[in-house]
Coordinates of C-alpha atoms in Angstrom, one line a residue:
Chain A
X24 CA -32.5 -19.1 50.3
X25 CA -29.3 -17.5 51.4
X26 CA -27.4 -20.4 49.9
X27 CA -29.3 -19.9 46.6
X28 CA -28.3 -16.2 46.6
X29 CA -24.6 -17.1 47.2
X30 CA -24.7 -19.8 44.6
X31 CA -26.3 -17.7 41.9
X32 CA -24.0 -14.8 42.9
X33 CA -21.0 -17.0 42.4
X34 CA -22.4 -18.3 39.1
X35 CA -22.8 -14.8 37.9
X36 CA -19.3 -14.0 39.2
X37 CA -17.9 -16.9 37.2
X38 CA -19.8 -15.8 34.1
X39 CA -18.5 -12.3 34.6
X40 CA -15.0 -13.5 34.9
X41 CA -15.4 -15.6 31.8
X42 CA -16.6 -12.6 30.0
X43 CA -13.6 -10.7 31.2
X44 CA -12.3 -10.6 27.7
X45 CA -9.8 -7.8 27.6
X46 CA -11.2 -6.9 24.2
X47 CA -14.5 -5.9 25.8
X48 CA -12.7 -3.4 28.1
X49 CA -10.9 -1.7 25.2
X50 CA -12.5 1.7 25.0
X51 CA -13.0 3.4 21.6
X52 CA -11.3 6.7 21.1
X53 CA -12.6 9.5 19.1
X54 CA -10.0 11.9 17.7
X55 CA -10.6 15.6 18.2
X56 CA -10.2 17.1 14.7
X57 CA -9.2 20.7 14.4
X58 CA -11.9 23.0 13.0
X59 CA -9.4 24.7 10.7
X60 CA -8.5 21.5 8.9
X61 CA -10.4 19.8 6.1
X62 CA -12.0 16.3 6.3
X63 CA -9.4 13.6 6.9
X64 CA -8.5 11.2 4.1
X65 CA -8.0 8.2 6.3
X66 CA -11.0 5.9 6.6
X67 CA -11.4 5.2 10.3
X68 CA -14.3 2.8 9.6
X69 CA -11.6 0.3 8.5
X70 CA -9.6 0.8 11.6
X71 CA -11.6 2.2 14.6
X72 CA -9.3 3.7 17.1
X73 CA -9.2 2.2 20.6
X74 CA -7.1 3.0 23.7
X75 CA -5.4 -0.4 23.5
X76 CA -4.8 -0.1 19.7
X77 CA -3.1 3.3 20.1
X78 CA -1.0 2.2 23.0
X79 CA 0.1 -0.9 21.0
X80 CA 0.9 1.2 18.0
X81 CA 3.0 3.5 20.1
X82 CA 4.9 0.5 21.5
X83 CA 5.6 -0.8 18.1
X84 CA 6.7 2.6 16.9
X85 CA 9.4 2.7 19.5
X86 CA 10.4 -1.0 19.2
X87 CA 13.7 -1.9 17.5
X88 CA 12.3 -5.3 16.8
X89 CA 10.9 -3.8 13.6
X90 CA 14.5 -3.7 12.2
X91 CA 16.9 -6.5 11.4
X92 CA 19.4 -5.5 14.1
X93 CA 16.8 -4.9 16.8
X94 CA 18.1 -1.4 17.3
X95 CA 16.5 0.9 14.7
X96 CA 12.9 1.7 15.6
X97 CA 10.6 4.1 13.8
X98 CA 11.3 6.5 16.6
X99 CA 15.0 6.4 15.8
X100 CA 14.6 8.6 12.7
X101 CA 11.4 10.2 13.8
X102 CA 12.1 11.9 17.1
X103 CA 9.4 13.9 18.9
X104 CA 11.4 17.0 19.9
X105 CA 12.2 17.5 16.2
X106 CA 8.5 17.0 15.2
X107 CA 9.3 13.4 14.4
X108 CA 12.1 13.8 12.0
X109 CA 15.8 13.1 12.5
X110 CA 17.4 16.3 13.6
X111 CA 20.9 16.8 12.2
X112 CA 20.7 14.1 9.7
X113 CA 20.6 15.0 6.0
X114 CA 19.4 11.6 4.9
X115 CA 17.8 8.7 6.7
X116 CA 20.2 6.7 8.9
X117 CA 19.5 3.0 9.0
X118 CA 20.9 -0.3 10.4
X119 CA 24.7 -0.7 10.5
X120 CA 25.0 3.1 10.0
X121 CA 23.8 2.7 6.4
X122 CA 22.6 5.9 4.8
X123 CA 19.5 6.3 2.6
X124 CA 19.2 8.9 -0.1
X125 CA 16.5 11.1 1.3
X126 CA 15.8 13.3 4.4
X127 CA 13.4 11.6 6.8
X128 CA 10.1 13.5 6.7
X129 CA 8.5 14.8 9.9
X130 CA 5.4 13.0 11.0
X131 CA 2.2 14.9 11.8
X132 CA -1.3 15.2 10.4
X133 CA -0.9 12.0 8.4
X134 CA -4.6 11.2 8.3
X135 CA -5.1 14.2 5.9
X136 CA -2.5 13.0 3.4
X137 CA -3.4 11.2 0.2
X138 CA 0.1 9.9 -0.5
X139 CA 3.2 9.4 1.5
X140 CA 7.0 9.9 1.2
X141 CA 8.9 12.4 -0.9
X142 CA 7.9 10.7 -4.1
X143 CA 4.3 9.7 -3.1
X144 CA 5.1 6.1 -3.8
X145 CA 2.8 4.9 -1.0
X146 CA -0.9 5.5 -1.3
X147 CA -2.3 4.4 2.0
X148 CA -1.3 5.2 5.6
X149 CA -1.5 1.6 6.7
X150 CA 1.3 0.6 4.2
X151 CA 3.7 3.4 5.2
X152 CA 5.7 1.3 7.8
X153 CA 6.4 -1.4 5.2
X154 CA 8.6 1.0 3.2
X155 CA 11.3 1.8 5.8
X156 CA 11.0 -1.6 7.4
X157 CA 11.9 -3.5 4.2
X158 CA 14.4 -0.9 2.8
X159 CA 17.9 -2.4 3.1
X160 CA 19.3 1.0 3.9
X161 CA 16.8 1.7 6.7
X162 CA 15.5 -1.1 8.8
X163 CA 16.4 -4.0 6.5
X164 CA 13.8 -6.4 7.8
X165 CA 10.9 -8.2 6.3
X166 CA 7.3 -7.9 7.6
X167 CA 7.1 -11.6 7.6
X168 CA 10.0 -11.9 10.0
X169 CA 8.7 -9.0 12.2
X170 CA 5.4 -10.9 12.5
X171 CA 7.3 -14.0 13.5
X172 CA 9.2 -12.1 16.2
X173 CA 6.0 -10.5 17.6
X174 CA 4.2 -13.8 17.6
X175 CA 7.0 -15.3 19.7
X176 CA 6.4 -12.6 22.3
X177 CA 3.9 -13.4 25.0
X178 CA 3.6 -9.7 25.7
X179 CA 2.7 -8.7 22.1
X180 CA 0.3 -11.6 21.7
X181 CA -1.6 -10.4 24.7
X182 CA -1.5 -6.8 23.5
X183 CA -2.8 -7.7 20.1
X184 CA -5.5 -9.8 21.7
X185 CA -6.6 -6.9 23.8
X186 CA -6.5 -4.4 20.9
X187 CA -7.9 -6.5 18.1
X188 CA -9.2 -9.7 19.6
X189 CA -6.8 -11.9 17.6
X190 CA -4.7 -14.8 18.7
X191 CA -2.3 -14.6 15.9
X192 CA -0.6 -11.4 14.8
X193 CA -0.9 -10.9 11.1
X194 CA -0.1 -8.1 8.6
X195 CA -3.5 -6.5 8.9
X196 CA -3.5 -6.0 12.7
X197 CA 0.2 -5.1 12.8
X198 CA -0.2 -2.4 10.1
X199 CA -3.4 -1.1 11.6
X200 CA -1.9 -0.9 15.1
X201 CA 0.9 1.4 13.8
X202 CA -1.7 3.6 12.0
X203 CA -3.7 3.9 15.2
X204 CA -0.7 5.6 16.9
X205 CA 0.4 7.7 13.9
X206 CA -3.1 8.8 13.3
X207 CA -3.1 10.4 16.7
X208 CA 0.0 12.5 15.9
X209 CA -2.0 15.7 15.1
X210 CA -0.3 19.0 15.3
X211 CA -2.9 21.8 15.4
X212 CA -2.2 23.8 18.5
X213 CA 0.5 26.2 17.4
X214 CA 0.1 29.9 18.1
X215 CA -1.0 30.3 14.4
X216 CA -3.8 27.8 14.9
X217 CA -5.0 29.5 18.1
X218 CA -5.0 32.7 16.2
X219 CA -7.0 31.5 13.2
X220 CA -9.4 29.7 15.5
X221 CA -9.9 32.8 17.6
X222 CA -8.7 31.0 20.7
X223 CA -7.2 34.1 22.2
X224 CA -3.7 34.0 20.7
X225 CA -2.4 37.1 19.0
X226 CA 0.2 37.5 16.3
X227 CA 2.7 40.4 16.3
X228 CA 2.7 43.0 13.5
X229 CA 5.8 41.3 12.0
X230 CA 4.2 37.9 12.2
X231 CA 1.0 39.2 10.6
X232 CA 3.1 40.8 7.8
X233 CA 4.9 37.5 7.4
X234 CA 1.6 35.7 7.1
X235 CA 0.4 38.1 4.5
X236 CA 3.6 37.7 2.5
X237 CA 3.4 33.9 3.0
X238 CA -0.2 33.9 1.6
X239 CA 0.8 35.8 -1.5
X240 CA 4.2 34.1 -2.2
X241 CA 4.2 30.6 -0.7
X242 CA 0.7 29.4 -0.2
X243 CA -0.1 28.2 -3.7
X244 CA 2.0 25.2 -2.9
X245 CA 2.0 25.2 0.9
X246 CA -1.8 25.5 0.9
X247 CA -4.5 25.2 3.5
X248 CA -3.8 24.9 7.2
X249 CA -2.0 21.7 6.4
X250 CA 0.5 23.9 4.7
X251 CA 0.8 21.6 1.7
X252 CA -1.3 20.9 -1.4
X253 CA 0.1 17.4 -1.6
X254 CA 1.4 17.9 -5.1
X255 CA 4.8 17.0 -6.5
X256 CA 7.0 19.9 -7.8
X257 CA 10.5 20.6 -8.8
X258 CA 11.5 23.6 -6.6
X259 CA 14.8 24.1 -8.3
X260 CA 16.9 22.9 -5.4
X261 CA 19.0 21.1 -8.0
X262 CA 19.2 20.5 -11.7
X263 CA 21.2 17.4 -11.3
X264 CA 18.9 14.4 -11.1
X265 CA 21.4 11.6 -11.7
X266 CA 21.2 10.2 -8.2
X267 CA 17.6 10.9 -7.4
X268 CA 14.9 11.4 -10.1
X269 CA 12.1 12.0 -7.5
X270 CA 8.6 11.3 -8.5
X271 CA 9.8 9.9 -11.9
X272 CA 11.1 6.9 -10.0
X273 CA 7.5 6.1 -9.2
X274 CA 5.7 7.1 -12.4
X275 CA 8.5 6.4 -15.0
X276 CA 7.4 9.7 -16.5
X277 CA 10.2 12.0 -17.5
X278 CA 8.0 15.0 -16.9
X279 CA 8.1 14.1 -13.2
X280 CA 11.9 14.2 -13.1
X281 CA 13.2 16.0 -10.0
X282 CA 9.7 16.5 -8.6
X283 CA 9.1 15.9 -4.9
X284 CA 6.1 16.2 -2.6
X285 CA 5.5 19.6 -1.2
X286 CA 6.1 19.0 2.5
X287 CA 3.9 20.5 5.3
X288 CA 5.5 23.4 7.2
X289 CA 4.1 22.6 10.5
X290 CA 6.8 22.8 13.2
X291 CA 9.3 23.8 10.5
X292 CA 11.4 25.6 13.0
X293 CA 12.4 22.2 14.4
X294 CA 12.5 20.0 11.3
X295 CA 15.9 21.0 9.9
X296 CA 17.7 20.0 7.8
X297 CA 15.4 20.9 4.9
X298 CA 14.6 19.7 1.4
X299 CA 14.5 16.1 0.1
X300 CA 18.2 15.6 0.5
X301 CA 18.6 17.7 3.6
X302 CA 21.0 20.1 2.0
X303 CA 19.7 23.3 3.7
X304 CA 20.2 23.7 7.4
X305 CA 18.4 26.9 8.3
X306 CA 15.2 28.7 7.4
X307 CA 17.3 31.6 6.2
X308 CA 19.0 29.3 3.7
X309 CA 15.6 28.0 2.6
X310 CA 14.3 31.6 1.9
X311 CA 17.6 32.5 0.2
X312 CA 17.1 29.5 -2.0
X313 CA 13.7 30.7 -3.1
X314 CA 14.8 34.2 -3.7
X315 CA 18.2 33.6 -5.4
X316 CA 19.1 30.0 -5.6
X317 CA 16.5 28.4 -7.8
X318 CA 18.1 26.3 -10.5
X319 CA 16.5 26.0 -13.9
X320 CA 15.8 22.6 -15.4
X321 CA 13.1 21.3 -17.8
X322 CA 10.7 20.3 -15.0
X323 CA 11.1 23.4 -12.8
X324 CA 7.8 24.4 -11.4
X325 CA 6.3 27.2 -13.6
X326 CA 5.4 29.2 -10.4
X327 CA 9.2 29.5 -9.8
X328 CA 9.9 30.9 -13.3
X329 CA 8.1 34.2 -13.8
X330 CA 9.1 36.1 -17.0
X331 CA 12.2 34.0 -17.4
X332 CA 13.5 34.9 -14.0
X333 CA 13.9 32.0 -11.6
X334 CA 12.8 32.2 -8.0
X335 CA 10.4 34.3 -5.9
X336 CA 11.0 38.1 -5.5
X337 CA 11.7 38.6 -1.8
X338 CA 13.5 41.4 0.0
X339 CA 15.6 40.7 3.1
X340 CA 13.0 42.2 5.4
X341 CA 10.2 40.2 3.7
X342 CA 12.2 37.0 4.3
X343 CA 12.7 37.9 7.9
X344 CA 9.0 38.5 8.3
X345 CA 8.1 35.2 6.7
X346 CA 10.5 33.3 9.0
X347 CA 9.0 35.0 12.0
X348 CA 5.6 33.8 10.7
X349 CA 6.8 30.3 10.1
X350 CA 7.8 30.0 13.7
X351 CA 4.2 30.6 14.8
X352 CA 3.6 27.1 13.3
X353 CA 5.6 25.6 16.2
X354 CA 3.3 23.5 18.3
X355 CA 4.9 23.2 21.7
X356 CA 2.1 20.9 23.0
X357 CA 2.7 18.5 20.1
X358 CA 6.5 18.5 20.6
X359 CA 6.2 17.6 24.3
X360 CA 2.9 15.7 24.4
X361 CA 3.5 12.7 26.8
X362 CA 1.0 10.6 24.9
X363 CA 3.4 10.5 22.0
X364 CA 6.7 10.2 23.9
X365 CA 8.9 7.2 24.0
X366 CA 9.5 7.4 27.8
Chain B
X13 CA -64.5 -12.0 15.6
X14 CA -61.4 -10.0 16.5
X15 CA -59.4 -13.3 16.8
X16 CA -60.7 -14.4 13.4
X17 CA -59.6 -11.2 11.9
X18 CA -56.1 -11.6 13.4
X19 CA -55.9 -15.1 12.0
X20 CA -57.0 -13.8 8.7
X21 CA -54.3 -11.1 8.7
X22 CA -51.8 -13.7 9.7
X23 CA -52.8 -15.9 6.8
X24 CA -52.8 -13.2 4.2
X25 CA -49.4 -11.9 5.4
X26 CA -48.0 -15.4 5.2
X27 CA -49.5 -16.2 1.8
X28 CA -47.8 -13.1 0.6
X29 CA -44.5 -14.2 2.1
X30 CA -45.0 -17.7 0.6
X31 CA -45.7 -16.2 -2.8
X32 CA -42.6 -14.1 -2.6
X33 CA -40.5 -17.1 -1.6
X34 CA -42.0 -19.2 -4.4
X35 CA -41.0 -16.5 -6.9
X36 CA -37.4 -16.5 -5.5
X37 CA -37.0 -20.2 -5.0
X38 CA -36.7 -21.4 -8.6
X39 CA -33.6 -19.2 -8.9
X40 CA -32.2 -20.6 -5.7
X41 CA -33.0 -24.3 -6.2
X42 CA -32.2 -24.7 -9.9
X43 CA -29.0 -22.7 -10.2
X44 CA -26.5 -25.6 -9.5
X45 CA -22.8 -25.0 -9.3
X46 CA -20.1 -27.1 -10.9
X47 CA -16.4 -27.3 -10.4
X48 CA -14.0 -25.6 -12.8
X49 CA -10.2 -25.9 -12.6
X50 CA -7.9 -23.5 -14.4
X51 CA -4.6 -25.3 -14.8
X52 CA -1.6 -23.2 -15.6
X53 CA 1.2 -25.1 -17.3
X54 CA 4.5 -23.3 -17.7
X55 CA 6.6 -24.7 -20.5
X56 CA 9.6 -23.9 -22.6
X57 CA 8.6 -24.7 -26.1
X58 CA 6.9 -28.1 -26.0
X59 CA 8.6 -29.2 -22.8
X60 CA 7.3 -28.5 -19.2
X61 CA 9.5 -25.8 -17.7
X62 CA 12.0 -27.1 -15.2
X63 CA 14.3 -25.0 -13.0
X64 CA 17.1 -27.5 -13.3
X65 CA 17.2 -27.5 -17.1
X66 CA 19.1 -25.2 -19.5
X67 CA 17.3 -23.8 -22.5
X68 CA 18.2 -21.7 -25.5
X69 CA 16.0 -18.8 -26.6
X70 CA 15.3 -17.6 -30.1
X71 CA 18.4 -15.3 -30.0
X72 CA 20.6 -18.3 -29.2
X73 CA 21.1 -17.2 -25.6
X74 CA 21.6 -19.8 -22.9
X75 CA 18.9 -19.7 -20.1
X76 CA 18.2 -21.4 -16.8
X77 CA 15.2 -20.2 -14.8
X78 CA 15.2 -19.8 -11.1
X79 CA 11.9 -18.1 -10.5
X80 CA 8.6 -17.6 -12.3
X81 CA 5.6 -16.2 -10.5
X82 CA 2.5 -14.3 -11.7
X83 CA -0.8 -13.1 -10.3
X84 CA -4.1 -14.3 -11.9
X85 CA -7.2 -12.3 -10.8
X86 CA -10.5 -10.9 -11.8
X87 CA -11.6 -14.1 -13.5
X88 CA -14.7 -13.8 -15.7
X89 CA -16.5 -16.4 -17.8
X90 CA -18.8 -15.5 -20.7
X91 CA -21.7 -17.8 -21.4
X92 CA -22.6 -18.8 -24.9
X93 CA -25.6 -16.4 -24.6
X94 CA -23.3 -13.5 -23.9
X95 CA -24.0 -13.2 -20.2
X96 CA -21.1 -13.1 -17.8
X97 CA -20.2 -14.8 -14.6
X98 CA -17.6 -13.1 -12.5
X99 CA -15.8 -14.9 -9.7
X100 CA -16.7 -13.0 -6.5
X101 CA -14.2 -10.1 -6.0
X102 CA -12.9 -11.1 -2.6
X103 CA -12.0 -14.6 -3.8
X104 CA -10.7 -13.8 -7.2
X105 CA -6.9 -13.4 -6.4
X106 CA -4.5 -16.2 -7.2
X107 CA -0.7 -16.3 -7.3
X108 CA 0.9 -19.0 -9.5
X109 CA 4.4 -19.8 -8.2
X110 CA 6.2 -22.2 -10.5
X111 CA 8.1 -23.6 -7.5
X112 CA 4.9 -24.5 -5.7
X113 CA 3.0 -27.0 -7.9
X114 CA -0.3 -26.7 -5.9
X115 CA -0.5 -23.1 -7.0
X116 CA -0.7 -24.1 -10.7
X117 CA -4.3 -25.2 -10.4
X118 CA -7.0 -22.7 -9.5
X119 CA -10.2 -24.3 -8.4
X120 CA -13.4 -22.4 -8.9
X121 CA -17.1 -23.0 -8.2
X122 CA -19.0 -21.8 -11.1
X123 CA -22.7 -21.9 -12.1
X124 CA -23.6 -24.7 -14.4
X125 CA -23.8 -23.8 -18.0
X126 CA -22.1 -23.4 -21.4
X127 CA -19.3 -21.0 -21.6
X128 CA -17.5 -19.6 -24.6
X129 CA -14.7 -17.6 -23.1
X130 CA -12.5 -17.0 -20.1
X131 CA -11.0 -13.6 -19.2
X132 CA -8.4 -13.0 -16.4
X133 CA -6.1 -10.2 -15.3
X134 CA -2.4 -11.0 -15.1
X135 CA -1.8 -8.9 -12.0
X136 CA -3.9 -7.1 -9.4
X137 CA -6.5 -4.4 -10.2
X138 CA -6.0 -0.8 -9.3
X139 CA -8.9 -0.7 -6.7
X140 CA -7.4 -3.5 -4.7
X141 CA -4.0 -2.0 -4.9
X142 CA -5.2 1.1 -3.1
X143 CA -7.3 -0.5 -0.4
X144 CA -6.2 -1.2 3.2
X145 CA -4.6 -4.4 4.5
X146 CA -8.0 -5.7 5.6
X147 CA -8.7 -6.2 1.8
X148 CA -5.3 -7.8 1.2
X149 CA -5.7 -11.3 2.5
X150 CA -4.3 -14.6 1.3
X151 CA -2.0 -14.2 -1.7
X152 CA -2.4 -10.4 -1.4
X153 CA -1.0 -10.4 2.2
X154 CA 2.1 -8.2 2.0
X155 CA 3.6 -10.0 5.1
X156 CA 2.8 -13.5 4.0
X157 CA 1.2 -14.7 0.8
X158 CA 2.5 -11.9 -1.4
X159 CA 6.1 -12.1 -0.3
X160 CA 8.5 -11.2 -3.0
X161 CA 5.7 -9.9 -5.1
X162 CA 5.2 -6.4 -3.7
X163 CA 7.1 -3.1 -4.1
X164 CA 6.8 -1.6 -0.7
X165 CA 8.3 1.8 -1.9
X166 CA 5.8 2.0 -4.7
X167 CA 2.7 0.4 -3.0
X168 CA 2.1 -2.1 -5.7
X169 CA 2.2 -5.7 -6.5
X170 CA 4.7 -7.2 -8.9
X171 CA 2.3 -8.8 -11.3
X172 CA 4.8 -10.9 -13.1
X173 CA 8.3 -12.0 -12.0
X174 CA 10.8 -14.0 -13.9
X175 CA 14.4 -14.6 -12.9
X176 CA 17.2 -16.8 -14.0
X177 CA 20.8 -17.3 -15.0
X178 CA 22.3 -17.1 -18.4
X179 CA 25.8 -18.3 -19.4
X180 CA 25.5 -15.8 -22.2
X181 CA 25.9 -13.1 -19.6
X182 CA 29.3 -12.1 -18.3
X183 CA 30.4 -13.5 -14.9
X184 CA 30.7 -10.0 -13.6
X185 CA 26.9 -9.8 -13.7
X186 CA 26.6 -13.1 -11.7
X187 CA 24.9 -14.2 -15.0
X188 CA 21.6 -13.1 -13.6
X189 CA 18.5 -11.8 -15.4
X190 CA 15.5 -10.3 -13.6
X191 CA 12.2 -9.2 -15.0
X192 CA 9.8 -7.7 -12.4
X193 CA 6.7 -6.2 -14.0
X194 CA 4.0 -4.3 -12.1
X195 CA 2.3 -1.0 -12.0
X196 CA -1.5 -0.5 -11.6
X197 CA -1.8 2.9 -13.2
X198 CA -1.5 5.2 -10.3
X199 CA -3.5 6.6 -7.4
X200 CA -3.4 10.4 -7.4
X201 CA -1.6 10.8 -10.8
X202 CA -0.8 8.5 -13.7
X203 CA 1.9 5.9 -13.2
X204 CA 3.0 2.8 -15.1
X205 CA 0.0 0.7 -16.2
X206 CA 0.8 -2.9 -16.7
X207 CA -2.7 -4.1 -16.1
X208 CA -3.4 -6.6 -18.9
X209 CA -6.4 -8.8 -19.3
X210 CA -6.2 -12.0 -21.4
X211 CA -9.3 -13.6 -23.0
X212 CA -9.2 -17.2 -24.2
X213 CA -12.1 -18.5 -26.3
X214 CA -13.3 -22.1 -26.4
X215 CA -15.5 -23.9 -28.8
X216 CA -17.5 -24.9 -25.8
X217 CA -16.9 -25.3 -22.1
X218 CA -19.6 -27.1 -20.2
X219 CA -19.7 -26.7 -16.5
X220 CA -22.0 -29.2 -14.7
X221 CA -22.5 -30.6 -11.2
X222 CA -21.6 -34.1 -12.5
X223 CA -18.2 -33.5 -14.0
X224 CA -15.2 -31.4 -13.2
X225 CA -14.1 -29.3 -16.1
X226 CA -10.4 -28.4 -16.4
X227 CA -9.2 -25.6 -18.7
X228 CA -5.5 -26.0 -19.5
X229 CA -3.7 -22.7 -20.0
X230 CA -0.1 -22.8 -21.2
X231 CA 2.5 -20.2 -20.6
X232 CA 5.4 -20.9 -23.0
X233 CA 8.4 -19.1 -21.5
X234 CA 10.3 -19.4 -24.7
X235 CA 7.9 -16.9 -26.3
X236 CA 8.7 -14.3 -23.6
X237 CA 11.9 -13.5 -25.4
X238 CA 10.6 -13.5 -29.0
X239 CA 7.2 -11.8 -28.7
X240 CA 6.3 -8.4 -30.3
X241 CA 9.1 -6.7 -28.3
X242 CA 12.0 -9.1 -28.5
X243 CA 14.0 -9.4 -25.3
X244 CA 17.7 -10.4 -25.3
X245 CA 19.1 -11.1 -21.9
X246 CA 22.4 -9.8 -23.1
X247 CA 20.8 -6.5 -23.9
X248 CA 18.2 -6.1 -21.1
X249 CA 18.9 -8.4 -18.2
X250 CA 17.1 -6.3 -15.7
X251 CA 13.7 -4.8 -16.0
X252 CA 12.1 -3.6 -12.8
X253 CA 9.6 -0.8 -13.6
X254 CA 10.5 1.8 -16.3
X255 CA 8.6 2.5 -19.5
X256 CA 9.7 -0.8 -21.2
X257 CA 7.8 -2.8 -18.6
X258 CA 4.5 -2.0 -20.3
X259 CA 5.8 -3.6 -23.5
X260 CA 6.9 -6.7 -21.5
X261 CA 3.3 -6.8 -20.1
X262 CA 2.0 -6.8 -23.7
X263 CA 4.5 -9.6 -24.5
X264 CA 3.5 -12.0 -21.7
X265 CA -0.2 -11.3 -21.9
X266 CA -0.4 -12.9 -25.4
X267 CA 1.7 -15.9 -24.3
X268 CA -1.1 -17.3 -22.1
X269 CA -2.9 -19.7 -24.5
X270 CA -5.6 -22.3 -24.3
X271 CA -4.3 -25.8 -24.7
X272 CA -7.4 -27.8 -24.1
X273 CA -10.4 -28.6 -21.9
X274 CA -10.8 -31.9 -20.2
X275 CA -13.6 -33.4 -18.1
X276 CA -13.5 -35.8 -15.3
X277 CA -16.3 -37.4 -13.3
X278 CA -16.8 -36.0 -9.8
X279 CA -15.6 -38.6 -7.3
X280 CA -18.5 -39.7 -5.1

């Protein structure tokens, strides 16, 4: 009898060991979505988040293997302390010190975005990594070759097996792994958020005045608590489009000349330099641009041309108040969250 | 008595099921499939196109081709009674690469019947162009099958790609010409739309279980330069996006023509 128990016990044990497929132990993750945000755009049904998937995505995000030289990772131009942009770099800095033509965008709240990049050329979060990876001025690699490198790595093969239950790493799992990590980069715990969600935070009189001014003068483009309406507009930063036609490069429509995606303003205190070409270095310069520096061209946004006068009417003290308000969008938890950090 | 009733219930229930099955079955048992091959033959004039040959176009320009690829998708066949058979969406994407002869023939399993026309898209439809990677398998895989046929900065497939060299071009240009045509019409706002469907009509195409039907489609590259919008390599040697590409799409669409239907007995 005892032998029987031992036997059946060990049989069960063997079965349990055989069933010790890592995939089974990969726990699903449900993102906490901020109550002051709209419904996400990203369809998680096509890519259910898991602990192993997010961890793998993070590892890929910080791995130079994704570039031709093995040095330039996603995290190279998207650094957490700068809200995942490249502090101090006007335009993206790629392999062999090559320079792109646009300012690398900060990364946060991507699952609420319909299109990506300054010109909106990419229509799906999963396909975002392909753009910098294959751009000769950025990572100068091919997805095909990255997959080859990853498949040669025992470590990555095991990690993909655990996260997705696959033996061979293909485009689908690779792209979805990166989305799993970038989907978790949610910034929604700034002082402003805690104020609008009645979580105990207060704004000062100056910040509140800045918020009121922001709502009346800025929020038609920097709309909702995502602080962008996702549209493309010419904000008059230049009237010379010889080297960058903006959205027109995607649509081939001359009425899109010089239009760029309205960026979110979350963590804007830390995302300098500003504008698509990184030409402005401080928030003061940005506000001065909108009050006095708007350049007229055929596609200038009508909101920036009232009664033939370019720009937005702003006094010096109003600008100061708006900047004070913008700094309440700084999300210290996000900038230091260990779950997102390289080390 | 109770048992009898149960048996009775069992019988009636099963008779009902059997009747339903009988109604369904004719459709299942009598709709046989046959094999249909679409064979794409690239030519220059009357000759088969060869990458190691030099040609002269209608403008007297010298040409040698180094690459010719195009997507064929969304294949539909119209029966003589007007009804339509569409190849299932997930298996309707093909990429003809001139350098890979196996890709010139597209093998389809099609319901038996008489068909009067064939319609296909030269390129990839807008829906598929906005879906996630799980819907981009095979020739649509941006890290494998679709290599060289995708604009990663503009999230779209290159529908049609033709490249080559021309001695009529100055050496400073490395004598190269490049025509990359794509654009599915846009996601959140209108962009270039090079989606073009081509319909070819037959007198009669018979698909049956007994014989393989092969529809030969010719793409005559010489016509590319002399269609409704004439293209001179010396004037426009590089077209990659831009408004003119929609005219090029009109050009190449009409070049796909029917050159015949042949039947061969299925090998046992």
